[in-house]
PDB file of C-alpha atoms in Angstrom:
ATOM      1  CA  MET A   1     -14.426   5.339  28.636  1.00  0.00           C
ATOM      2  CA  GLY A   2     -11.577   3.049  28.159  1.00  0.00           C
ATOM      3  CA  PHE A   3     -11.446   3.691  24.320  1.00  0.00           C
ATOM      4  CA  VAL A   4     -11.836   7.481  24.917  1.00  0.00           C
ATOM      5  CA  ARG A   5      -8.943   7.476  27.571  1.00  0.00           C
ATOM      6  CA  ALA A   6      -6.811   5.372  25.103  1.00  0.00           C
ATOM      7  CA  GLY A   7      -7.564   7.525  22.308  1.00  0.00           C
ATOM      8  CA  VAL A   8      -6.611  10.766  24.139  1.00  0.00           C
ATOM      9  CA  PHE A   9      -3.279   9.156  25.369  1.00  0.00           C
ATOM     10  CA  SER A  10      -2.692   8.104  21.791  1.00  0.00           C
ATOM     11  CA  MET A  11      -3.301  11.647  20.466  1.00  0.00           C
ATOM     12  CA  VAL A  12      -0.872  13.038  23.190  1.00  0.00           C
ATOM     13  CA  GLY A  13       1.871  10.399  22.303  1.00  0.00           C
ATOM     14  CA  LEU A  14       1.369  11.323  18.615  1.00  0.00           C
ATOM     15  CA  VAL A  15       1.877  14.685  19.072  1.00  0.00           C
ATOM     16  CA  ALA A  16       4.939  14.218  21.292  1.00  0.00           C
ATOM     17  CA  LEU A  17       6.631  11.861  18.890  1.00  0.00           C
ATOM     18  CA  SER A  18       6.005  14.302  15.943  1.00  0.00           C
ATOM     19  CA  PHE A  19       7.587  16.984  17.749  1.00  0.00           C
ATOM     20  CA  ALA A  20      10.732  14.744  18.744  1.00  0.00           C
ATOM     21  CA  SER A  21      11.022  13.366  15.365  1.00  0.00           C
ATOM     22  CA  PHE A  22      10.627  16.901  13.663  1.00  0.00           C
ATOM     23  CA  THR A  23      13.263  18.348  16.187  1.00  0.00           C
ATOM     24  CA  LEU A  24      15.779  15.563  15.282  1.00  0.00           C
ATOM     25  CA  ILE A  25      15.288  15.614  11.596  1.00  0.00           C
ATOM     26  CA  ALA A  26      15.420  19.395  11.521  1.00  0.00           C
ATOM     27  CA  LEU A  27      18.727  19.337  13.487  1.00  0.00           C
ATOM     28  CA  MET A  28      20.418  16.910  10.966  1.00  0.00           C
ATOM     29  CA  PRO A  29      23.979  18.092   9.960  1.00  0.00           C
ATOM     30  CA  ALA A  30      23.374  18.494   6.396  1.00  0.00           C
ATOM     31  CA  ASP A  31      21.428  21.378   4.862  1.00  0.00           C
ATOM     32  CA  PRO A  32      18.787  20.462   2.197  1.00  0.00           C
ATOM     33  CA  VAL A  33      19.097  23.682   0.287  1.00  0.00           C
ATOM     34  CA  GLU A  34      22.730  22.962  -0.428  1.00  0.00           C
ATOM     35  CA  ILE A  35      21.729  19.374  -1.455  1.00  0.00           C
ATOM     36  CA  ALA A  36      19.016  20.580  -3.667  1.00  0.00           C
ATOM     37  CA  ILE A  37      21.070  23.109  -5.449  1.00  0.00           C
ATOM     38  CA  ARG A  38      23.681  20.562  -6.182  1.00  0.00           C
ATOM     39  CA  ALA A  39      21.116  17.945  -7.351  1.00  0.00           C
ATOM     40  CA  TRP A  40      19.291  20.292  -9.459  1.00  0.00           C
ATOM     41  CA  ASN A  41      22.257  22.204 -10.822  1.00  0.00           C
ATOM     42  CA  LEU A  42      20.893  25.542  -9.546  1.00  0.00           C
ATOM     43  CA  PRO A  43      23.278  28.541  -9.263  1.00  0.00           C
ATOM     44  CA  ALA A  44      24.459  28.795  -5.687  1.00  0.00           C
ATOM     45  CA  THR A  45      23.718  32.559  -5.360  1.00  0.00           C
ATOM     46  CA  GLU A  46      22.460  34.242  -1.912  1.00  0.00           C
ATOM     47  CA  GLU A  47      19.236  34.994  -3.857  1.00  0.00           C
ATOM     48  CA  THR A  48      18.478  31.331  -4.792  1.00  0.00           C
ATOM     49  CA  VAL A  49      19.319  30.110  -1.225  1.00  0.00           C
ATOM     50  CA  ALA A  50      16.961  32.777   0.198  1.00  0.00           C
ATOM     51  CA  VAL A  51      14.266  31.822  -2.123  1.00  0.00           C
ATOM     52  CA  LEU A  52      14.319  27.970  -1.330  1.00  0.00           C
ATOM     53  CA  ARG A  53      14.667  28.722   2.397  1.00  0.00           C
ATOM     54  CA  ALA A  54      11.657  30.976   2.334  1.00  0.00           C
ATOM     55  CA  ASP A  55       9.801  28.486   0.192  1.00  0.00           C
ATOM     56  CA  TRP A  56      10.367  25.579   2.544  1.00  0.00           C
ATOM     57  CA  GLY A  57       9.973  27.456   5.647  1.00  0.00           C
ATOM     58  CA  LEU A  58      13.615  26.876   6.903  1.00  0.00           C
ATOM     59  CA  ASP A  59      13.974  30.488   7.757  1.00  0.00           C
ATOM     60  CA  ARG A  60      11.647  30.351  10.615  1.00  0.00           C
ATOM     61  CA  PRO A  61      12.154  29.424  14.231  1.00  0.00           C
ATOM     62  CA  LEU A  62      12.154  25.748  15.106  1.00  0.00           C
ATOM     63  CA  VAL A  63       8.901  25.907  17.126  1.00  0.00           C
ATOM     64  CA  GLN A  64       6.971  27.831  14.748  1.00  0.00           C
ATOM     65  CA  ARG A  65       8.091  25.477  11.828  1.00  0.00           C
ATOM     66  CA  TYR A  66       6.764  22.682  13.748  1.00  0.00           C
ATOM     67  CA  LEU A  67       3.396  24.251  14.627  1.00  0.00           C
ATOM     68  CA  HIS A  68       2.901  25.216  10.990  1.00  0.00           C
ATOM     69  CA  TRP A  69       3.913  21.768   9.872  1.00  0.00           C
ATOM     70  CA  LEU A  70       1.533  20.117  12.415  1.00  0.00           C
ATOM     71  CA  ALA A  71      -1.592  22.419  11.244  1.00  0.00           C
ATOM     72  CA  ASP A  72      -0.827  21.521   7.560  1.00  0.00           C
ATOM     73  CA  PHE A  73      -0.200  17.839   8.280  1.00  0.00           C
ATOM     74  CA  VAL A  74      -3.660  17.362  10.061  1.00  0.00           C
ATOM     75  CA  THR A  75      -5.294  19.000   6.950  1.00  0.00           C
ATOM     76  CA  GLY A  76      -3.563  16.837   4.480  1.00  0.00           C
ATOM     77  CA  ASP A  77      -0.904  19.110   3.294  1.00  0.00           C
ATOM     78  CA  TRP A  78       2.459  17.224   4.086  1.00  0.00           C
ATOM     79  CA  GLY A  79       4.652  19.650   2.386  1.00  0.00           C
ATOM     80  CA  ARG A  80       6.752  19.014  -0.779  1.00  0.00           C
ATOM     81  CA  SER A  81       9.562  16.801  -1.296  1.00  0.00           C
ATOM     82  CA  PHE A  82      12.868  18.440  -1.568  1.00  0.00           C
ATOM     83  CA  ARG A  83      13.951  15.724  -3.907  1.00  0.00           C
ATOM     84  CA  THR A  84      10.953  15.453  -6.399  1.00  0.00           C
ATOM     85  CA  GLY A  85       9.267  18.567  -5.850  1.00  0.00           C
ATOM     86  CA  GLU A  86       5.998  16.845  -5.561  1.00  0.00           C
ATOM     87  CA  PRO A  87       3.487  17.056  -2.526  1.00  0.00           C
ATOM     88  CA  VAL A  88       4.484  14.505  -0.074  1.00  0.00           C
ATOM     89  CA  PHE A  89       1.061  13.386   0.454  1.00  0.00           C
ATOM     90  CA  ALA A  90       0.415  12.396  -3.011  1.00  0.00           C
ATOM     91  CA  GLU A  91       3.745  10.472  -3.300  1.00  0.00           C
ATOM     92  CA  PHE A  92       2.714   8.677  -0.281  1.00  0.00           C
ATOM     93  CA  ARG A  93      -0.724   7.996  -1.456  1.00  0.00           C
ATOM     94  CA  ALA A  94       0.722   6.528  -4.678  1.00  0.00           C
ATOM     95  CA  ARG A  95       3.019   4.229  -2.722  1.00  0.00           C
ATOM     96  CA  LEU A  96       1.196   3.443   0.206  1.00  0.00           C
ATOM     97  CA  PRO A  97      -0.935   0.431  -1.293  1.00  0.00           C
ATOM     98  CA  VAL A  98       2.204  -1.415  -2.231  1.00  0.00           C
ATOM     99  CA  SER A  99       3.541  -1.303   1.373  1.00  0.00           C
ATOM    100  CA  LEU A 100       0.127  -2.133   2.941  1.00  0.00           C
ATOM    101  CA  VAL A 101      -0.381  -5.153   0.692  1.00  0.00           C
ATOM    102  CA  LEU A 102       3.096  -6.601   1.612  1.00  0.00           C
ATOM    103  CA  GLY A 103       2.612  -5.979   5.548  1.00  0.00           C
ATOM    104  CA  LEU A 104      -0.970  -6.853   5.833  1.00  0.00           C
ATOM    105  CA  SER A 105      -0.753  -9.950   3.780  1.00  0.00           C
ATOM    106  CA  GLY A 106       2.246 -11.167   5.348  1.00  0.00           C
ATOM    107  CA  LEU A 107       0.762 -10.804   8.824  1.00  0.00           C
ATOM    108  CA  LEU A 108      -2.709 -12.529   7.591  1.00  0.00           C
ATOM    109  CA  LEU A 109      -0.960 -15.267   5.871  1.00  0.00           C
ATOM    110  CA  ALA A 110       1.241 -15.983   9.042  1.00  0.00           C
ATOM    111  CA  ILE A 111      -1.724 -16.152  11.309  1.00  0.00           C
ATOM    112  CA  ALA A 112      -3.668 -18.540   8.763  1.00  0.00           C
ATOM    113  CA  LEU A 113      -0.519 -20.792   8.587  1.00  0.00           C
ATOM    114  CA  ALA A 114       0.183 -20.587  12.426  1.00  0.00           C
ATOM    115  CA  VAL A 115      -3.093 -21.877  13.574  1.00  0.00           C
ATOM    116  CA  PRO A 116      -3.018 -25.368  11.896  1.00  0.00           C
ATOM    117  CA  LEU A 117       0.835 -25.692  12.284  1.00  0.00           C
ATOM    118  CA  GLY A 118       0.524 -24.780  15.970  1.00  0.00           C
ATOM    119  CA  PHE A 119      -2.447 -27.198  16.485  1.00  0.00           C
ATOM    120  CA  LEU A 120      -0.516 -30.125  15.012  1.00  0.00           C
ATOM    121  CA  ALA A 121       2.563 -29.097  17.061  1.00  0.00           C
ATOM    122  CA  ALA A 122       0.525 -29.299  20.349  1.00  0.00           C
ATOM    123  CA  ALA A 123      -1.615 -32.454  19.475  1.00  0.00           C
ATOM    124  CA  TRP A 124       1.500 -34.297  18.678  1.00  0.00           C
ATOM    125  CA  PRO A 125       4.303 -32.938  20.841  1.00  0.00           C
ATOM    126  CA  GLY A 126       7.612 -33.907  19.528  1.00  0.00           C
ATOM    127  CA  GLY A 127       6.302 -34.924  16.190  1.00  0.00           C
ATOM    128  CA  PHE A 128       7.316 -33.577  12.761  1.00  0.00           C
ATOM    129  CA  ALA A 129       5.287 -30.121  13.040  1.00  0.00           C
ATOM    130  CA  ASP A 130       6.452 -29.573  16.560  1.00  0.00           C
ATOM    131  CA  ARG A 131      10.075 -30.234  15.800  1.00  0.00           C
ATOM    132  CA  GLY A 132       9.667 -28.266  12.228  1.00  0.00           C
ATOM    133  CA  SER A 133       8.148 -25.341  13.983  1.00  0.00           C
ATOM    134  CA  ARG A 134      10.807 -24.906  16.482  1.00  0.00           C
ATOM    135  CA  ALA A 135      13.484 -25.412  13.629  1.00  0.00           C
ATOM    136  CA  LEU A 136      11.712 -22.665  11.648  1.00  0.00           C
ATOM    137  CA  SER A 137      11.831 -20.382  14.736  1.00  0.00           C
ATOM    138  CA  VAL A 138      15.473 -20.753  15.236  1.00  0.00           C
ATOM    139  CA  PHE A 139      16.199 -20.416  11.493  1.00  0.00           C
ATOM    140  CA  VAL A 140      14.318 -17.194  10.896  1.00  0.00           C
ATOM    141  CA  GLN A 141      15.940 -15.616  14.153  1.00  0.00           C
ATOM    142  CA  ALA A 142      19.601 -16.742  12.858  1.00  0.00           C
ATOM    143  CA  VAL A 143      19.259 -16.040   9.137  1.00  0.00           C
ATOM    144  CA  PRO A 144      18.807 -12.257   7.973  1.00  0.00           C
ATOM    145  CA  GLY A 145      15.778 -12.067   5.649  1.00  0.00           C
ATOM    146  CA  PHE A 146      17.821  -9.882   3.143  1.00  0.00           C
ATOM    147  CA  TRP A 147      20.177 -12.737   2.719  1.00  0.00           C
ATOM    148  CA  LEU A 148      17.463 -15.341   2.307  1.00  0.00           C
ATOM    149  CA  GLY A 149      15.593 -13.169  -0.128  1.00  0.00           C
ATOM    150  CA  LEU A 150      18.546 -12.942  -2.312  1.00  0.00           C
ATOM    151  CA  ILE A 151      19.170 -16.876  -2.280  1.00  0.00           C
ATOM    152  CA  LEU A 152      15.398 -17.407  -3.199  1.00  0.00           C
ATOM    153  CA  LEU A 153      15.531 -14.658  -5.769  1.00  0.00           C
ATOM    154  CA  TRP A 154      18.641 -16.276  -7.445  1.00  0.00           C
ATOM    155  CA  VAL A 155      17.094 -20.016  -7.221  1.00  0.00           C
ATOM    156  CA  ILE A 156      13.398 -19.369  -8.012  1.00  0.00           C
ATOM    157  CA  GLY A 157      13.953 -16.399 -10.274  1.00  0.00           C
ATOM    158  CA  VAL A 158      17.254 -17.103 -12.275  1.00  0.00           C
ATOM    159  CA  GLN A 159      17.663 -20.950 -11.925  1.00  0.00           C
ATOM    160  CA  LEU A 160      13.936 -22.183 -12.022  1.00  0.00           C
ATOM    161  CA  ARG A 161      12.696 -19.101 -13.676  1.00  0.00           C
ATOM    162  CA  TRP A 162       9.224 -19.416 -11.862  1.00  0.00           C
ATOM    163  CA  ILE A 163       9.019 -15.737 -11.345  1.00  0.00           C
ATOM    164  CA  ARG A 164      10.178 -12.863 -13.129  1.00  0.00           C
ATOM    165  CA  PRO A 165      12.555 -10.611 -10.826  1.00  0.00           C
ATOM    166  CA  PHE A 166      11.657  -6.873 -10.711  1.00  0.00           C
ATOM    167  CA  ALA A 167       8.675  -7.332 -13.053  1.00  0.00           C
ATOM    168  CA  ASN A 168       6.583  -5.313 -10.573  1.00  0.00           C
ATOM    169  CA  ASP A 169       3.337  -7.375 -11.574  1.00  0.00           C
ATOM    170  CA  ALA A 170       1.081  -9.367  -9.041  1.00  0.00           C
ATOM    171  CA  ALA A 171       3.348 -12.514  -9.247  1.00  0.00           C
ATOM    172  CA  ALA A 172       6.312 -10.244  -7.915  1.00  0.00           C
ATOM    173  CA  PHE A 173       4.375  -9.958  -4.723  1.00  0.00           C
ATOM    174  CA  VAL A 174       4.185 -13.628  -4.084  1.00  0.00           C
ATOM    175  CA  LEU A 175       7.753 -14.043  -2.839  1.00  0.00           C
ATOM    176  CA  PRO A 176       8.245 -11.039  -0.692  1.00  0.00           C
ATOM    177  CA  ILE A 177       4.914 -11.855   0.985  1.00  0.00           C
ATOM    178  CA  LEU A 178       6.169 -15.406   1.759  1.00  0.00           C
ATOM    179  CA  LEU A 179       9.346 -13.960   3.278  1.00  0.00           C
ATOM    180  CA  ILE A 180       7.543 -11.332   5.192  1.00  0.00           C
ATOM    181  CA  ALA A 181       5.078 -14.141   6.737  1.00  0.00           C
ATOM    182  CA  LEU A 182       7.838 -16.471   7.437  1.00  0.00           C
ATOM    183  CA  HIS A 183       9.257 -14.743  10.457  1.00  0.00           C
ATOM    184  CA  SER A 184       5.777 -13.975  11.858  1.00  0.00           C
ATOM    185  CA  VAL A 185       4.447 -17.695  11.419  1.00  0.00           C
ATOM    186  CA  ALA A 186       7.376 -19.055  13.301  1.00  0.00           C
ATOM    187  CA  VAL A 187       6.470 -16.555  16.142  1.00  0.00           C
ATOM    188  CA  PHE A 188       2.789 -17.178  16.110  1.00  0.00           C
ATOM    189  CA  CYS A 189       2.977 -20.604  15.737  1.00  0.00           C
ATOM    190  CA  ARG A 190       5.216 -21.365  19.002  1.00  0.00           C
ATOM    191  CA  VAL A 191       3.002 -18.901  21.042  1.00  0.00           C
ATOM    192  CA  TYR A 192      -0.299 -20.805  19.832  1.00  0.00           C
ATOM    193  CA  ARG A 193       1.469 -24.140  20.704  1.00  0.00           C
ATOM    194  CA  ARG A 194       2.837 -22.985  23.906  1.00  0.00           C
ATOM    195  CA  ASP A 195      -0.754 -21.741  25.163  1.00  0.00           C
ATOM    196  CA  MET A 196      -2.284 -24.987  24.148  1.00  0.00           C
ATOM    197  CA  ALA A 197       0.264 -27.041  26.097  1.00  0.00           C
ATOM    198  CA  GLU A 198      -0.530 -24.808  29.238  1.00  0.00           C
ATOM    199  CA  THR A 199      -4.224 -25.502  28.764  1.00  0.00           C
ATOM    200  CA  ALA A 200      -3.811 -29.350  28.423  1.00  0.00           C
ATOM    201  CA  ARG A 201      -2.249 -29.248  31.948  1.00  0.00           C
ATOM    202  CA  ARG A 202      -5.339 -27.563  33.436  1.00  0.00           C
ATOM    203  CA  PRO A 203      -7.890 -29.540  35.489  1.00  0.00           C
ATOM    204  CA  TYR A 204     -10.975 -28.717  33.150  1.00  0.00           C
ATOM    205  CA  PHE A 205      -8.911 -30.132  30.214  1.00  0.00           C
ATOM    206  CA  ARG A 206      -8.613 -33.466  32.118  1.00  0.00           C
ATOM    207  CA  THR A 207     -12.261 -33.428  32.776  1.00  0.00           C
ATOM    208  CA  ALA A 208     -13.072 -32.904  29.153  1.00  0.00           C
ATOM    209  CA  LEU A 209     -10.911 -36.004  28.631  1.00  0.00           C
ATOM    210  CA  ALA A 210     -12.745 -38.050  31.176  1.00  0.00           C
ATOM    211  CA  LYS A 211     -16.143 -37.070  29.471  1.00  0.00           C
ATOM    212  CA  GLY A 212     -14.946 -38.931  26.277  1.00  0.00           C
ATOM    213  CA  LEU A 213     -13.367 -36.434  24.121  1.00  0.00           C
ATOM    214  CA  SER A 214     -10.266 -37.174  22.166  1.00  0.00           C
ATOM    215  CA  HIS A 215      -7.020 -35.377  22.985  1.00  0.00           C
ATOM    216  CA  ARG A 216      -7.248 -33.401  19.682  1.00  0.00           C
ATOM    217  CA  GLN A 217     -10.941 -32.633  20.119  1.00  0.00           C
ATOM    218  CA  ALA A 218     -10.285 -31.307  23.765  1.00  0.00           C
ATOM    219  CA  LEU A 219      -7.741 -29.218  22.393  1.00  0.00           C
ATOM    220  CA  TRP A 220      -9.666 -27.705  19.779  1.00  0.00           C
ATOM    221  CA  ARG A 221     -12.961 -27.119  21.780  1.00  0.00           C
ATOM    222  CA  HIS A 222     -11.072 -26.026  25.050  1.00  0.00           C
ATOM    223  CA  ALA A 223      -7.621 -24.713  24.286  1.00  0.00           C
ATOM    224  CA  HIS A 224      -8.196 -23.040  20.760  1.00  0.00           C
ATOM    225  CA  ARG A 225      -9.862 -19.908  22.029  1.00  0.00           C
ATOM    226  CA  SER A 226      -7.173 -19.085  24.538  1.00  0.00           C
ATOM    227  CA  ALA A 227      -4.341 -19.920  22.333  1.00  0.00           C
ATOM    228  CA  PHE A 228      -5.784 -17.889  19.467  1.00  0.00           C
ATOM    229  CA  TYR A 229      -6.143 -14.904  22.066  1.00  0.00           C
ATOM    230  CA  ALA A 230      -2.263 -15.421  22.843  1.00  0.00           C
ATOM    231  CA  LEU A 231      -1.541 -15.412  19.073  1.00  0.00           C
ATOM    232  CA  LEU A 232      -3.429 -12.128  18.551  1.00  0.00           C
ATOM    233  CA  SER A 233      -1.496 -10.484  21.582  1.00  0.00           C
ATOM    234  CA  ALA A 234       1.582 -11.305  19.750  1.00  0.00           C
ATOM    235  CA  VAL A 235       0.361  -9.568  16.585  1.00  0.00           C
ATOM    236  CA  ARG A 236       0.943  -6.190  18.467  1.00  0.00           C
ATOM    237  CA  SER A 237       4.765  -6.747  18.788  1.00  0.00           C
ATOM    238  CA  GLU A 238       4.960  -8.552  15.461  1.00  0.00           C
ATOM    239  CA  ALA A 239       3.372  -5.503  13.744  1.00  0.00           C
ATOM    240  CA  GLY A 240       6.573  -3.424  14.272  1.00  0.00           C
ATOM    241  CA  TRP A 241       8.778  -6.223  12.922  1.00  0.00           C
ATOM    242  CA  VAL A 242       6.718  -6.381   9.846  1.00  0.00           C
ATOM    243  CA  ILE A 243       7.634  -2.637   8.841  1.00  0.00           C
ATOM    244  CA  GLY A 244      11.418  -3.641   8.818  1.00  0.00           C
ATOM    245  CA  SER A 245      10.613  -6.915   6.666  1.00  0.00           C
ATOM    246  CA  THR A 246       8.360  -4.938   4.406  1.00  0.00           C
ATOM    247  CA  ALA A 247      11.282  -2.243   3.949  1.00  0.00           C
ATOM    248  CA  THR A 248      13.572  -5.165   3.172  1.00  0.00           C
ATOM    249  CA  MET A 249      11.507  -6.815   0.637  1.00  0.00           C
ATOM    250  CA  GLU A 250      10.704  -3.453  -1.136  1.00  0.00           C
ATOM    251  CA  ILE A 251      14.457  -2.575  -1.602  1.00  0.00           C
ATOM    252  CA  LEU A 252      15.371  -6.158  -2.378  1.00  0.00           C
ATOM    253  CA  PHE A 253      12.674  -6.712  -5.024  1.00  0.00           C
ATOM    254  CA  ASN A 254      12.517  -3.017  -6.313  1.00  0.00           C
ATOM    255  CA  LEU A 255       8.868  -2.611  -5.385  1.00  0.00           C
ATOM    256  CA  PRO A 256       7.795   1.068  -5.311  1.00  0.00           C
ATOM    257  CA  GLY A 257       6.638   1.278  -1.892  1.00  0.00           C
ATOM    258  CA  LEU A 258       7.092   3.836   1.025  1.00  0.00           C
ATOM    259  CA  SER A 259      10.395   2.314   2.333  1.00  0.00           C
ATOM    260  CA  GLN A 260      11.971   2.475  -1.015  1.00  0.00           C
ATOM    261  CA  PHE A 261      10.794   6.171  -1.492  1.00  0.00           C
ATOM    262  CA  LEU A 262      12.334   6.817   2.238  1.00  0.00           C
ATOM    263  CA  VAL A 263      15.844   5.395   1.194  1.00  0.00           C
ATOM    264  CA  GLN A 264      15.775   7.596  -1.904  1.00  0.00           C
ATOM    265  CA  SER A 265      15.060  10.475   0.299  1.00  0.00           C
ATOM    266  CA  ILE A 266      17.580   9.964   3.018  1.00  0.00           C
ATOM    267  CA  ALA A 267      20.561  10.765   1.106  1.00  0.00           C
ATOM    268  CA  VAL A 268      19.168  14.075   0.216  1.00  0.00           C
ATOM    269  CA  ARG A 269      17.815  14.752   3.828  1.00  0.00           C
ATOM    270  CA  ASP A 270      14.262  15.190   2.434  1.00  0.00           C
ATOM    271  CA  GLN A 271      12.960  16.403   5.792  1.00  0.00           C
ATOM    272  CA  MET A 272       9.165  16.457   4.756  1.00  0.00           C
ATOM    273  CA  VAL A 273       9.356  13.009   3.483  1.00  0.00           C
ATOM    274  CA  LEU A 274      11.289  11.541   6.627  1.00  0.00           C
ATOM    275  CA  GLN A 275       8.797  13.528   8.931  1.00  0.00           C
ATOM    276  CA  ALA A 276       5.674  11.842   7.192  1.00  0.00           C
ATOM    277  CA  TYR A 277       7.358   8.460   7.169  1.00  0.00           C
ATOM    278  CA  VAL A 278       7.672   8.595  10.889  1.00  0.00           C
ATOM    279  CA  MET A 279       4.152   9.582  11.321  1.00  0.00           C
ATOM    280  CA  VAL A 280       2.756   6.985   9.082  1.00  0.00           C
ATOM    281  CA  ILE A 281       4.730   4.332  10.936  1.00  0.00           C
ATOM    282  CA  ALA A 282       3.310   5.632  14.163  1.00  0.00           C
ATOM    283  CA  LEU A 283      -0.283   5.515  12.688  1.00  0.00           C
ATOM    284  CA  TRP A 284       0.346   2.032  11.264  1.00  0.00           C
ATOM    285  CA  LEU A 285       1.136   0.810  14.861  1.00  0.00           C
ATOM    286  CA  LEU A 286      -1.714   2.568  16.449  1.00  0.00           C
ATOM    287  CA  VAL A 287      -4.099   1.218  14.015  1.00  0.00           C
ATOM    288  CA  MET A 288      -2.892  -2.428  14.444  1.00  0.00           C
ATOM    289  CA  ASN A 289      -2.859  -2.025  18.202  1.00  0.00           C
ATOM    290  CA  ALA A 290      -6.618  -0.815  18.134  1.00  0.00           C
ATOM    291  CA  LEU A 291      -7.561  -3.524  15.809  1.00  0.00           C
ATOM    292  CA  VAL A 292      -5.981  -6.358  17.995  1.00  0.00           C
ATOM    293  CA  HIS A 293      -7.575  -4.907  20.978  1.00  0.00           C
ATOM    294  CA  LEU A 294     -11.058  -5.028  19.219  1.00  0.00           C
ATOM    295  CA  ALA A 295     -10.300  -8.510  18.291  1.00  0.00           C
ATOM    296  CA  LEU A 296      -9.341  -9.436  22.039  1.00  0.00           C
ATOM    297  CA  ARG A 297     -12.557  -7.856  23.157  1.00  0.00           C
ATOM    298  CA  LEU A 298     -14.595  -9.978  20.961  1.00  0.00           C
ATOM    299  CA  LEU A 299     -12.898 -13.132  22.035  1.00  0.00           C
ATOM    300  CA  ASP A 300     -13.035 -12.135  25.620  1.00  0.00           C
ATOM    301  CA  PRO A 301     -16.014  -9.913  26.464  1.00  0.00           C
ATOM    302  CA  ARG A 302     -14.896  -9.358  29.971  1.00  0.00           C
ATOM    303  CA  LEU A 303     -12.176  -6.715  28.611  1.00  0.00           C
ATOM    304  CA  ALA A 304     -15.344  -4.417  27.957  1.00  0.00           C
TER     305      ALA A 304
END
């Protein structure tokens, strides 16, 4: 019942979000027909304007346009891009793998690095790992990812020539994924370390030490599970941050992902692309929330 209720609420939220975003995008001050006529060098006649507006459904009332769009969106018809003239679904399908590889790889790499780093920080408070993770957390909060990416691109790509900038090959994904993971690993590590430190102050932890376990053994056996639970809970909020980081990396490294396509479409007020992007981001957050919730249920069956 819990999943059914959550699913119903999610669908209602998606519909409300889709209508709100559709309304805001439709009310933007620029007319996409006028932009398309200038971009495509079409004759600015009344007949041309009427044909384009009818073809794109811009001559209908707002609510009717929304209902028509919603019915088409559910069936996979996301409209056509005003800028390219191609189906939006096909454009997104071609670019989605790039964005997913960047975002998911960055998140998974951050989780994989945060567990050992957070454990070392908790096992030796005030040690190198503890101080280093704290400094990393402050650093990623203070330094913009775009600026750091430019510096690393110049050092690693231009000076050291370890990578080929803008090559769009497999090696070109390494640095963007590392930069995306950098912010998340700092957050996850401190969350993991903090929960372990709280567990180490509880009575049952002292009992484990009294039974002969070392401090590190007791941490891993009795604190790791709850600390990993807290880490996964932080993934929910971090999934939203990854969207912005992925967009920054796609633009900085010229990777053909969804965000790069979005930036190109904003200038021409490509309404179908903007609306589809909002829905894809909403679906990403819902899927990530569902996956995290499922993982938390596996770690703690009492949630069922």
